[in-house]
Amino acid sequence: MAACAGIAAVLAASTVAFIVLKLAGAAYLGYMGVRMLWRSWRANEETANPAPGTATAPASFAVLFRQGLTTNLLNPKAAAFFTALLPQFVTAHDGTAVPVIIGLTLIAAAANLAGQCVFAVTAHHTARLVGRRRFERVLDGLVGSVLLALGLKIATSAQP
């Protein structure tokens, strides 16, 4: 829907706006990576010296939704995708611009929602099957390192 509101056009026309969004996305990836690495490291300490009666609570739906929404909103690739895709289907004077833009946006949103739902269900079942602290620490460290590396790569890339 943001593409319909013209944000994609602004990002395509303004290199500065695109760079700001790119750096915000890179900073968010870096933040998530550092947080996961910290959680992995703290899990090592907690495993070595567990507090009596403590258990790790699963993340709430609201927290997971907020993280997913922030990640999607800070993704400059979506705006680049729409600015590359839409001109192929819309001409200036035939009156189809608004229905085509709305239709393509709804299709993209539905596909994204379906993919995120499949990912969430798969992650939920995997977490239930694997739920071991050692596996969680290793996975947090690995994913945190990858997110941090991706954030650095995006921040230092020369292309907008």
Coordinates of N, CA, C and O in Angstrom, one line a residue:
M1 N 0.8 -1.2 0.0 CA 0.0 0.0 0.0 C 0.9 1.3 0.0 O 0.4 2.3 -0.5
A2 N 2.1 1.1 0.6 CA 3.0 2.3 0.6 C 3.3 2.7 -0.8 O 3.5 3.9 -1.1
A3 N 3.5 1.7 -1.7 CA 3.8 2.0 -3.1 C 2.7 2.8 -3.7 O 2.9 3.7 -4.5
C4 N 1.4 2.5 -3.4 CA 0.3 3.2 -3.9 C 0.3 4.7 -3.4 O -0.1 5.6 -4.1
A5 N 0.8 4.9 -2.2 CA 0.8 6.2 -1.7 C 1.9 7.1 -2.3 O 2.0 8.2 -2.0
G6 N 2.7 6.5 -3.1 CA 3.8 7.3 -3.7 C 5.1 7.2 -3.1 O 6.1 7.8 -3.6
I7 N 5.3 6.4 -2.1 CA 6.6 6.3 -1.4 C 7.6 5.7 -2.3 O 8.8 6.1 -2.4
A8 N 7.2 4.7 -3.1 CA 8.1 4.1 -4.1 C 8.6 5.1 -5.1 O 9.8 5.1 -5.5
A9 N 7.7 6.0 -5.6 CA 8.1 7.0 -6.5 C 9.1 8.0 -5.9 O 10.0 8.4 -6.6
V10 N 8.8 8.4 -4.7 CA 9.7 9.3 -4.0 C 11.1 8.6 -3.8 O 12.1 9.3 -4.1
L11 N 11.1 7.4 -3.5 CA 12.4 6.7 -3.3 C 13.1 6.5 -4.6 O 14.4 6.6 -4.7
A12 N 12.4 6.3 -5.7 CA 13.0 6.2 -7.0 C 13.6 7.5 -7.5 O 14.6 7.6 -8.1
A13 N 12.9 8.6 -7.1 CA 13.3 9.9 -7.6 C 14.4 10.6 -6.7 O 15.1 11.4 -7.1
S14 N 14.4 10.1 -5.4 CA 15.3 10.7 -4.5 C 16.4 9.7 -4.0 O 16.0 8.8 -3.2
T15 N 17.6 9.9 -4.4 CA 18.7 9.0 -4.0 C 18.9 9.1 -2.5 O 19.2 8.2 -1.8
V16 N 18.8 10.4 -2.0 CA 19.0 10.6 -0.6 C 18.0 9.8 0.3 O 18.3 9.2 1.2
A17 N 16.7 9.9 -0.1 CA 15.6 9.1 0.6 C 15.9 7.6 0.6 O 15.7 6.9 1.6
F18 N 16.3 7.1 -0.6 CA 16.6 5.7 -0.7 C 17.8 5.3 0.2 O 17.7 4.3 0.9
I19 N 18.8 6.2 0.2 CA 20.0 5.9 1.0 C 19.6 5.9 2.5 O 20.1 5.1 3.3
V20 N 18.8 6.9 2.9 CA 18.3 6.9 4.3 C 17.6 5.7 4.7 O 17.8 5.1 5.7
L21 N 16.7 5.2 3.8 CA 15.9 4.0 4.1 C 16.8 2.8 4.1 O 16.7 1.9 5.0
K22 N 17.8 2.7 3.2 CA 18.8 1.6 3.1 C 19.6 1.6 4.4 O 19.8 0.5 5.0
L23 N 20.1 2.7 4.9 CA 20.8 2.8 6.1 C 20.0 2.4 7.4 O 20.5 1.8 8.3
A24 N 18.7 2.9 7.4 CA 17.8 2.5 8.5 C 17.6 1.0 8.5 O 17.6 0.4 9.6
G25 N 17.4 0.4 7.3 CA 17.3 -1.1 7.3 C 18.5 -1.8 7.7 O 18.5 -2.8 8.4
A26 N 19.7 -1.3 7.3 CA 21.0 -1.9 7.7 C 21.2 -1.7 9.2 O 21.7 -2.7 9.8
A27 N 20.8 -0.6 9.8 CA 21.0 -0.4 11.2 C 20.0 -1.3 12.0 O 20.4 -1.9 13.0
Y28 N 18.8 -1.6 11.4 CA 17.9 -2.5 12.1 C 18.4 -3.9 12.0 O 18.4 -4.7 13.0
L29 N 19.0 -4.3 10.9 CA 19.6 -5.7 10.8 C 20.7 -5.8 11.7 O 20.9 -6.8 12.4
G30 N 21.6 -4.8 11.8 CA 22.7 -4.8 12.8 C 22.2 -4.9 14.2 O 22.7 -5.7 15.0
Y31 N 21.2 -4.1 14.5 CA 20.6 -4.2 15.9 C 20.1 -5.6 16.2 O 20.4 -6.1 17.3
M32 N 19.4 -6.2 15.3 CA 18.8 -7.5 15.5 C 20.0 -8.5 15.6 O 20.0 -9.4 16.5
G33 N 21.0 -8.4 14.8 CA 22.2 -9.3 14.9 C 22.9 -9.2 16.2 O 23.2 -10.2 16.8
V34 N 23.2 -8.0 16.7 CA 23.9 -7.8 17.9 C 23.0 -8.3 19.1 O 23.5 -8.9 20.0
R35 N 21.7 -8.1 19.0 CA 20.8 -8.6 20.0 C 20.8 -10.1 20.1 O 20.8 -10.7 21.2
M36 N 20.8 -10.8 18.9 CA 20.9 -12.2 18.9 C 22.2 -12.7 19.4 O 22.2 -13.7 20.2
L37 N 23.3 -12.1 19.1 CA 24.6 -12.5 19.6 C 24.7 -12.3 21.1 O 25.2 -13.1 21.8
W38 N 24.1 -11.2 21.6 CA 24.1 -10.9 23.0 C 23.3 -12.0 23.7 O 23.6 -12.5 24.8
R39 N 22.1 -12.3 23.1 CA 21.2 -13.4 23.7 C 21.9 -14.7 23.7 O 21.9 -15.5 24.7
S40 N 22.7 -15.0 22.7 CA 23.4 -16.3 22.6 C 24.5 -16.3 23.7 O 24.7 -17.3 24.4
W41 N 25.2 -15.2 23.9 CA 26.3 -15.1 24.9 C 25.7 -15.2 26.3 O 26.2 -15.9 27.1
R42 N 24.5 -14.5 26.5 CA 23.9 -14.5 27.8 C 23.4 -15.9 28.1 O 23.4 -16.4 29.2
A43 N 22.9 -16.6 27.1 CA 22.4 -18.0 27.3 C 23.5 -18.9 27.7 O 23.3 -19.8 28.5
N44 N 24.7 -18.6 27.2 CA 25.9 -19.4 27.7 C 26.1 -19.2 29.2 O 26.4 -20.1 29.9
E45 N 26.0 -17.9 29.6 CA 26.2 -17.6 31.1 C 25.1 -18.2 31.9 O 25.4 -18.8 33.0
E46 N 23.9 -18.1 31.4 CA 22.7 -18.6 32.2 C 22.8 -20.1 32.2 O 22.4 -20.7 33.2
T47 N 23.3 -20.8 31.2 CA 23.4 -22.2 31.2 C 24.4 -22.7 32.2 O 24.3 -23.7 32.9
A48 N 25.5 -21.9 32.3 CA 26.6 -22.2 33.2 C 26.1 -22.0 34.7 O 26.5 -22.7 35.6
N49 N 25.3 -20.9 34.9 CA 24.9 -20.6 36.2 C 23.4 -20.3 36.2 O 22.9 -19.2 36.3
P50 N 22.6 -21.4 36.0 CA 21.1 -21.2 35.9 C 20.5 -20.7 37.2 O 20.9 -21.2 38.3
A51 N 19.6 -19.8 37.2 CA 18.9 -19.3 38.3 C 17.8 -20.3 38.6 O 17.1 -20.8 37.7
P52 N 17.5 -20.7 39.9 CA 16.5 -21.7 40.1 C 15.1 -21.2 39.7 O 14.7 -20.1 39.9
G53 N 14.4 -22.1 39.0 CA 13.0 -21.8 38.6 C 12.8 -20.9 37.5 O 11.7 -20.4 37.2
T54 N 13.9 -20.6 36.7 CA 13.7 -19.7 35.6 C 13.6 -20.5 34.3 O 14.2 -21.5 34.1
A55 N 12.7 -20.0 33.5 CA 12.5 -20.6 32.2 C 12.3 -19.4 31.1 O 11.8 -18.4 31.5
T56 N 12.8 -19.7 29.9 CA 12.7 -18.7 28.9 C 11.2 -18.7 28.4 O 10.7 -19.7 27.9
A57 N 10.6 -17.5 28.4 CA 9.2 -17.4 27.9 C 9.3 -17.1 26.4 O 10.1 -16.4 25.9
P58 N 8.4 -17.8 25.7 CA 8.3 -17.5 24.3 C 7.9 -16.1 24.0 O 7.2 -15.5 24.7
A59 N 8.3 -15.6 22.8 CA 8.0 -14.2 22.4 C 6.5 -14.2 22.1 O 5.9 -15.1 21.6
S60 N 5.9 -13.0 22.5 CA 4.4 -12.9 22.3 C 4.2 -12.6 20.8 O 5.1 -12.2 20.0
F61 N 2.9 -12.8 20.4 CA 2.5 -12.5 19.1 C 2.8 -11.0 18.7 O 3.2 -10.7 17.6
A62 N 2.5 -10.1 19.7 CA 2.6 -8.7 19.4 C 4.1 -8.4 19.1 O 4.4 -7.6 18.2
V63 N 5.0 -9.0 19.9 CA 6.5 -8.7 19.7 C 6.9 -9.2 18.3 O 7.6 -8.5 17.6
L64 N 6.5 -10.4 18.0 CA 6.8 -11.0 16.7 C 6.2 -10.2 15.5 O 6.9 -10.0 14.5
F65 N 5.0 -9.8 15.7 CA 4.4 -9.0 14.6 C 5.1 -7.7 14.4 O 5.4 -7.3 13.3
R66 N 5.4 -7.0 15.6 CA 6.2 -5.7 15.5 C 7.5 -5.9 14.8 O 7.9 -5.1 14.0
Q67 N 8.2 -7.0 15.1 CA 9.5 -7.2 14.5 C 9.4 -7.5 13.0 O 10.1 -6.9 12.2
G68 N 8.4 -8.3 12.6 CA 8.1 -8.5 11.2 C 7.7 -7.3 10.4 O 8.2 -7.0 9.3
L69 N 6.8 -6.5 11.0 CA 6.4 -5.3 10.4 C 7.5 -4.3 10.2 O 7.7 -3.7 9.1
T70 N 8.4 -4.1 11.2 CA 9.5 -3.2 11.1 C 10.5 -3.7 10.0 O 11.0 -2.9 9.2
T71 N 10.7 -5.0 10.0 CA 11.6 -5.5 9.0 C 11.1 -5.2 7.6 O 11.8 -4.8 6.7
N72 N 9.8 -5.5 7.4 CA 9.2 -5.2 6.0 C 9.2 -3.8 5.7 O 9.4 -3.4 4.5
L73 N 8.9 -2.9 6.6 CA 8.8 -1.5 6.3 C 10.2 -0.9 6.0 O 10.3 0.1 5.3
L74 N 11.2 -1.4 6.6 CA 12.6 -0.9 6.4 C 13.3 -1.6 5.2 O 14.5 -1.5 5.1
N75 N 12.6 -2.3 4.4 CA 13.1 -3.1 3.3 C 13.1 -2.2 2.0 O 12.0 -2.1 1.4
P76 N 14.2 -1.6 1.6 CA 14.1 -0.8 0.4 C 13.9 -1.6 -0.9 O 13.6 -1.0 -1.9
K77 N 14.1 -2.9 -0.9 CA 13.9 -3.7 -2.1 C 12.5 -3.7 -2.5 O 12.2 -3.8 -3.7
A78 N 11.5 -3.6 -1.6 CA 10.1 -3.6 -2.0 C 9.8 -2.4 -2.8 O 9.1 -2.5 -3.9
A79 N 10.3 -1.2 -2.4 CA 10.1 0.0 -3.2 C 10.8 -0.1 -4.6 O 10.2 0.3 -5.6
A80 N 12.0 -0.7 -4.6 CA 12.7 -0.8 -5.9 C 11.9 -1.8 -6.8 O 11.8 -1.6 -8.0
F81 N 11.4 -2.8 -6.2 CA 10.6 -3.8 -7.0 C 9.4 -3.1 -7.6 O 9.1 -3.3 -8.8
F82 N 8.6 -2.4 -6.8 CA 7.4 -1.7 -7.4 C 7.8 -0.7 -8.4 O 7.0 -0.6 -9.4
T83 N 8.8 0.1 -8.2 CA 9.2 1.1 -9.2 C 9.7 0.4 -10.5 O 9.6 1.0 -11.6
A84 N 10.2 -0.8 -10.4 CA 10.7 -1.5 -11.7 C 9.5 -2.2 -12.3 O 9.4 -2.3 -13.5
L85 N 8.6 -2.7 -11.5 CA 7.5 -3.5 -12.0 C 6.3 -2.7 -12.6 O 5.8 -3.0 -13.7
L86 N 5.9 -1.7 -11.9 CA 4.7 -0.9 -12.3 C 4.7 -0.3 -13.7 O 3.7 -0.3 -14.4
P87 N 5.8 0.4 -14.1 CA 5.8 1.0 -15.4 C 5.6 0.0 -16.6 O 5.1 0.5 -17.6
Q88 N 5.8 -1.2 -16.4 CA 5.5 -2.2 -17.4 C 4.1 -2.4 -17.7 O 3.6 -2.8 -18.8
F89 N 3.2 -2.1 -16.7 CA 1.8 -2.4 -16.8 C 0.9 -1.2 -16.9 O -0.2 -1.3 -17.2
V90 N 1.5 0.0 -16.6 CA 0.7 1.2 -16.5 C 1.2 2.2 -17.6 O 2.4 2.5 -17.7
T91 N 0.2 2.7 -18.4 CA 0.6 3.8 -19.3 C 0.0 5.1 -18.7 O -1.0 5.1 -17.9
A92 N 0.4 6.2 -19.2 CA 0.1 7.5 -18.6 C -1.4 7.9 -18.8 O -2.0 8.5 -18.0
H93 N -2.0 7.5 -19.9 CA -3.3 8.1 -20.2 C -4.4 7.1 -20.5 O -5.5 7.5 -21.0
D94 N -4.2 5.8 -20.2 CA -5.3 4.9 -20.5 C -6.3 4.6 -19.3 O -7.2 3.9 -19.4
G95 N -6.1 5.3 -18.1 CA -7.0 5.1 -17.0 C -6.9 3.9 -16.2 O -7.7 3.6 -15.4
T96 N -5.9 3.1 -16.5 CA -5.8 1.8 -15.7 C -4.8 1.9 -14.6 O -4.5 0.9 -13.9
A97 N -4.2 3.0 -14.4 CA -3.1 3.1 -13.4 C -3.6 2.7 -12.0 O -2.9 1.9 -11.4
V98 N -4.6 3.3 -11.5 CA -5.1 3.0 -10.1 C -5.5 1.6 -9.9 O -5.0 0.9 -9.0
P99 N -6.4 1.0 -10.8 CA -6.7 -0.4 -10.6 C -5.5 -1.4 -10.7 O -5.4 -2.3 -9.9
V100 N -4.6 -1.1 -11.6 CA -3.4 -2.0 -11.8 C -2.5 -1.9 -10.5 O -2.1 -2.9 -10.0
I101 N -2.3 -0.7 -10.1 CA -1.5 -0.5 -8.9 C -2.1 -1.1 -7.7 O -1.4 -1.9 -6.9
I102 N -3.4 -0.9 -7.5 CA -4.1 -1.6 -6.3 C -4.0 -3.1 -6.5 O -3.7 -3.8 -5.5
G103 N -4.3 -3.6 -7.6 CA -4.3 -5.0 -7.8 C -3.0 -5.7 -7.6 O -2.8 -6.7 -6.9
L104 N -1.9 -5.1 -8.2 CA -0.6 -5.6 -8.0 C -0.1 -5.5 -6.5 O 0.5 -6.4 -6.0
T105 N -0.5 -4.4 -5.8 CA -0.2 -4.3 -4.4 C -0.9 -5.3 -3.6 O -0.3 -5.9 -2.7
L106 N -2.2 -5.6 -3.9 CA -2.9 -6.6 -3.1 C -2.3 -8.0 -3.4 O -2.2 -8.8 -2.4
I107 N -1.9 -8.3 -4.6 CA -1.3 -9.6 -4.9 C 0.0 -9.7 -4.2 O 0.3 -10.8 -3.6
A108 N 0.8 -8.7 -4.2 CA 2.1 -8.7 -3.5 C 1.9 -8.9 -2.0 O 2.6 -9.6 -1.3
A109 N 0.9 -8.1 -1.4 CA 0.7 -8.2 0.0 C 0.2 -9.6 0.4 O 0.6 -10.2 1.4
A110 N -0.7 -10.2 -0.5 CA -1.2 -11.6 -0.2 C -0.1 -12.6 -0.3 O 0.0 -13.5 0.5
A111 N 0.8 -12.5 -1.3 CA 1.9 -13.4 -1.4 C 2.9 -13.3 -0.3 O 3.4 -14.3 0.3
N112 N 3.1 -12.0 0.2 CA 4.0 -11.8 1.3 C 3.4 -12.4 2.6 O 4.1 -13.1 3.4
L113 N 2.1 -12.2 2.8 CA 1.4 -12.7 4.0 C 1.5 -14.2 4.0 O 1.8 -14.8 5.0
A114 N 1.2 -14.8 2.8 CA 1.2 -16.3 2.7 C 2.6 -16.8 3.0 O 2.8 -17.8 3.8
G115 N 3.6 -16.2 2.5 CA 5.0 -16.6 2.8 C 5.4 -16.5 4.2 O 6.0 -17.3 4.8
Q116 N 5.0 -15.3 4.8 CA 5.3 -15.1 6.2 C 4.5 -16.1 7.1 O 5.1 -16.6 8.1
C117 N 3.3 -16.5 6.8 CA 2.6 -17.5 7.5 C 3.2 -18.8 7.4 O 3.4 -19.5 8.5
V118 N 3.7 -19.2 6.3 CA 4.4 -20.5 6.1 C 5.6 -20.5 6.9 O 6.0 -21.5 7.7
F119 N 6.4 -19.4 6.9 CA 7.6 -19.3 7.7 C 7.3 -19.4 9.2 O 8.0 -20.1 9.9
A120 N 6.3 -18.7 9.6 CA 5.9 -18.7 11.1 C 5.5 -20.1 11.5 O 6.0 -20.5 12.6
V121 N 4.7 -20.7 10.8 CA 4.3 -22.1 11.2 C 5.5 -23.0 11.2 O 5.7 -23.8 12.1
T122 N 6.3 -23.0 10.2 CA 7.5 -23.8 10.1 C 8.5 -23.5 11.3 O 9.0 -24.4 11.9
A123 N 8.7 -22.2 11.6 CA 9.5 -21.9 12.7 C 8.9 -22.3 14.0 O 9.7 -22.8 14.9
H124 N 7.6 -22.2 14.2 CA 7.0 -22.7 15.4 C 7.2 -24.2 15.6 O 7.5 -24.6 16.7
H125 N 6.9 -25.0 14.6 CA 7.1 -26.4 14.7 C 8.5 -26.8 14.9 O 8.8 -27.7 15.6
T126 N 9.4 -26.1 14.2 CA 10.8 -26.4 14.4 C 11.3 -26.1 15.8 O 12.0 -26.9 16.4
A127 N 10.8 -25.0 16.3 CA 11.2 -24.6 17.7 C 10.6 -25.7 18.7 O 11.3 -26.0 19.7
R128 N 9.4 -26.2 18.5 CA 8.8 -27.1 19.4 C 9.6 -28.5 19.3 O 9.8 -29.1 20.3
L129 N 10.1 -28.8 18.1 CA 10.8 -30.1 18.0 C 12.3 -30.0 18.5 O 12.8 -30.9 19.1
V130 N 12.9 -28.8 18.3 CA 14.3 -28.7 18.6 C 14.5 -28.1 20.0 O 15.5 -28.4 20.6
G131 N 13.7 -27.3 20.5 CA 13.7 -26.6 21.8 C 14.8 -26.9 22.8 O 14.6 -26.8 24.0
R132 N 16.0 -27.3 22.4 CA 17.1 -27.5 23.3 C 17.9 -26.2 23.4 O 18.1 -25.5 22.4
R133 N 18.4 -25.9 24.6 CA 19.1 -24.6 24.8 C 20.4 -24.5 24.0 O 20.8 -23.5 23.5
R134 N 21.1 -25.6 23.9 CA 22.4 -25.6 23.1 C 22.1 -25.3 21.6 O 22.8 -24.5 21.1
F135 N 21.1 -25.9 21.1 CA 20.7 -25.6 19.7 C 20.3 -24.1 19.5 O 20.7 -23.5 18.6
E136 N 19.5 -23.7 20.5 CA 19.1 -22.3 20.5 C 20.3 -21.3 20.5 O 20.3 -20.3 19.8
R137 N 21.3 -21.6 21.4 CA 22.4 -20.7 21.5 C 23.2 -20.7 20.2 O 23.6 -19.6 19.7
V138 N 23.4 -21.9 19.6 CA 24.2 -22.0 18.3 C 23.4 -21.2 17.2 O 24.0 -20.5 16.5
L139 N 22.1 -21.5 17.2 CA 21.3 -20.8 16.1 C 21.3 -19.3 16.3 O 21.4 -18.6 15.3
D140 N 21.1 -18.8 17.5 CA 21.2 -17.4 17.8 C 22.5 -16.8 17.4 O 22.5 -15.7 16.8
G141 N 23.6 -17.5 17.7 CA 24.9 -17.0 17.3 C 25.1 -16.9 15.8 O 25.6 -16.0 15.2
L142 N 24.7 -18.0 15.1 CA 24.8 -18.1 13.7 C 23.9 -17.0 13.0 O 24.4 -16.3 12.1
V143 N 22.7 -17.0 13.3 CA 21.7 -16.0 12.7 C 22.2 -14.6 13.0 O 22.1 -13.7 12.2
G144 N 22.6 -14.3 14.3 CA 23.0 -13.0 14.7 C 24.2 -12.6 13.8 O 24.3 -11.4 13.4
S145 N 25.1 -13.5 13.6 CA 26.3 -13.1 12.8 C 25.9 -12.8 11.4 O 26.4 -11.9 10.8
V146 N 25.0 -13.6 10.8 CA 24.6 -13.4 9.4 C 23.8 -12.1 9.3 O 24.1 -11.3 8.4
L147 N 23.0 -11.8 10.3 CA 22.2 -10.5 10.2 C 23.2 -9.3 10.3 O 23.1 -8.3 9.6
L148 N 24.2 -9.4 11.2 CA 25.2 -8.3 11.4 C 26.0 -8.2 10.1 O 26.2 -7.0 9.6
A149 N 26.4 -9.3 9.5 CA 27.1 -9.2 8.2 C 26.3 -8.6 7.1 O 26.7 -7.8 6.3
L150 N 25.0 -9.0 7.0 CA 24.1 -8.4 6.0 C 23.9 -6.9 6.2 O 23.9 -6.1 5.3
G151 N 23.7 -6.5 7.5 CA 23.6 -5.1 7.8 C 24.8 -4.3 7.4 O 24.7 -3.2 6.8
L152 N 26.0 -4.8 7.6 CA 27.2 -4.2 7.2 C 27.3 -4.1 5.7 O 27.8 -3.1 5.1
K153 N 27.0 -5.2 5.0 CA 27.0 -5.3 3.6 C 26.1 -4.2 3.0 O 26.5 -3.5 2.0
I154 N 24.9 -4.1 3.5 CA 23.9 -3.2 2.9 C 24.4 -1.7 3.2 O 24.4 -0.9 2.3
A155 N 24.9 -1.5 4.4 CA 25.4 -0.1 4.8 C 26.6 0.3 3.9 O 26.7 1.5 3.6
T156 N 27.4 -0.6 3.5 CA 28.6 -0.3 2.8 C 28.5 -0.4 1.3 O 29.5 -0.1 0.6
S157 N 27.4 -0.9 0.8 CA 27.3 -1.1 -0.6 C 27.2 0.3 -1.3 O 26.6 1.2 -0.8
A158 N 27.9 0.3 -2.5 CA 27.9 1.6 -3.2 C 26.7 1.9 -4.0 O 26.4 3.0 -4.2
Q159 N 25.9 0.9 -4.3 CA 24.7 1.0 -5.1 C 23.6 1.5 -4.2 O 23.4 0.9 -3.2
P160 N 22.8 2.4 -4.7 CA 21.6 2.8 -3.9 C 20.5 1.7 -4.0 O 20.5 0.9 -4.8

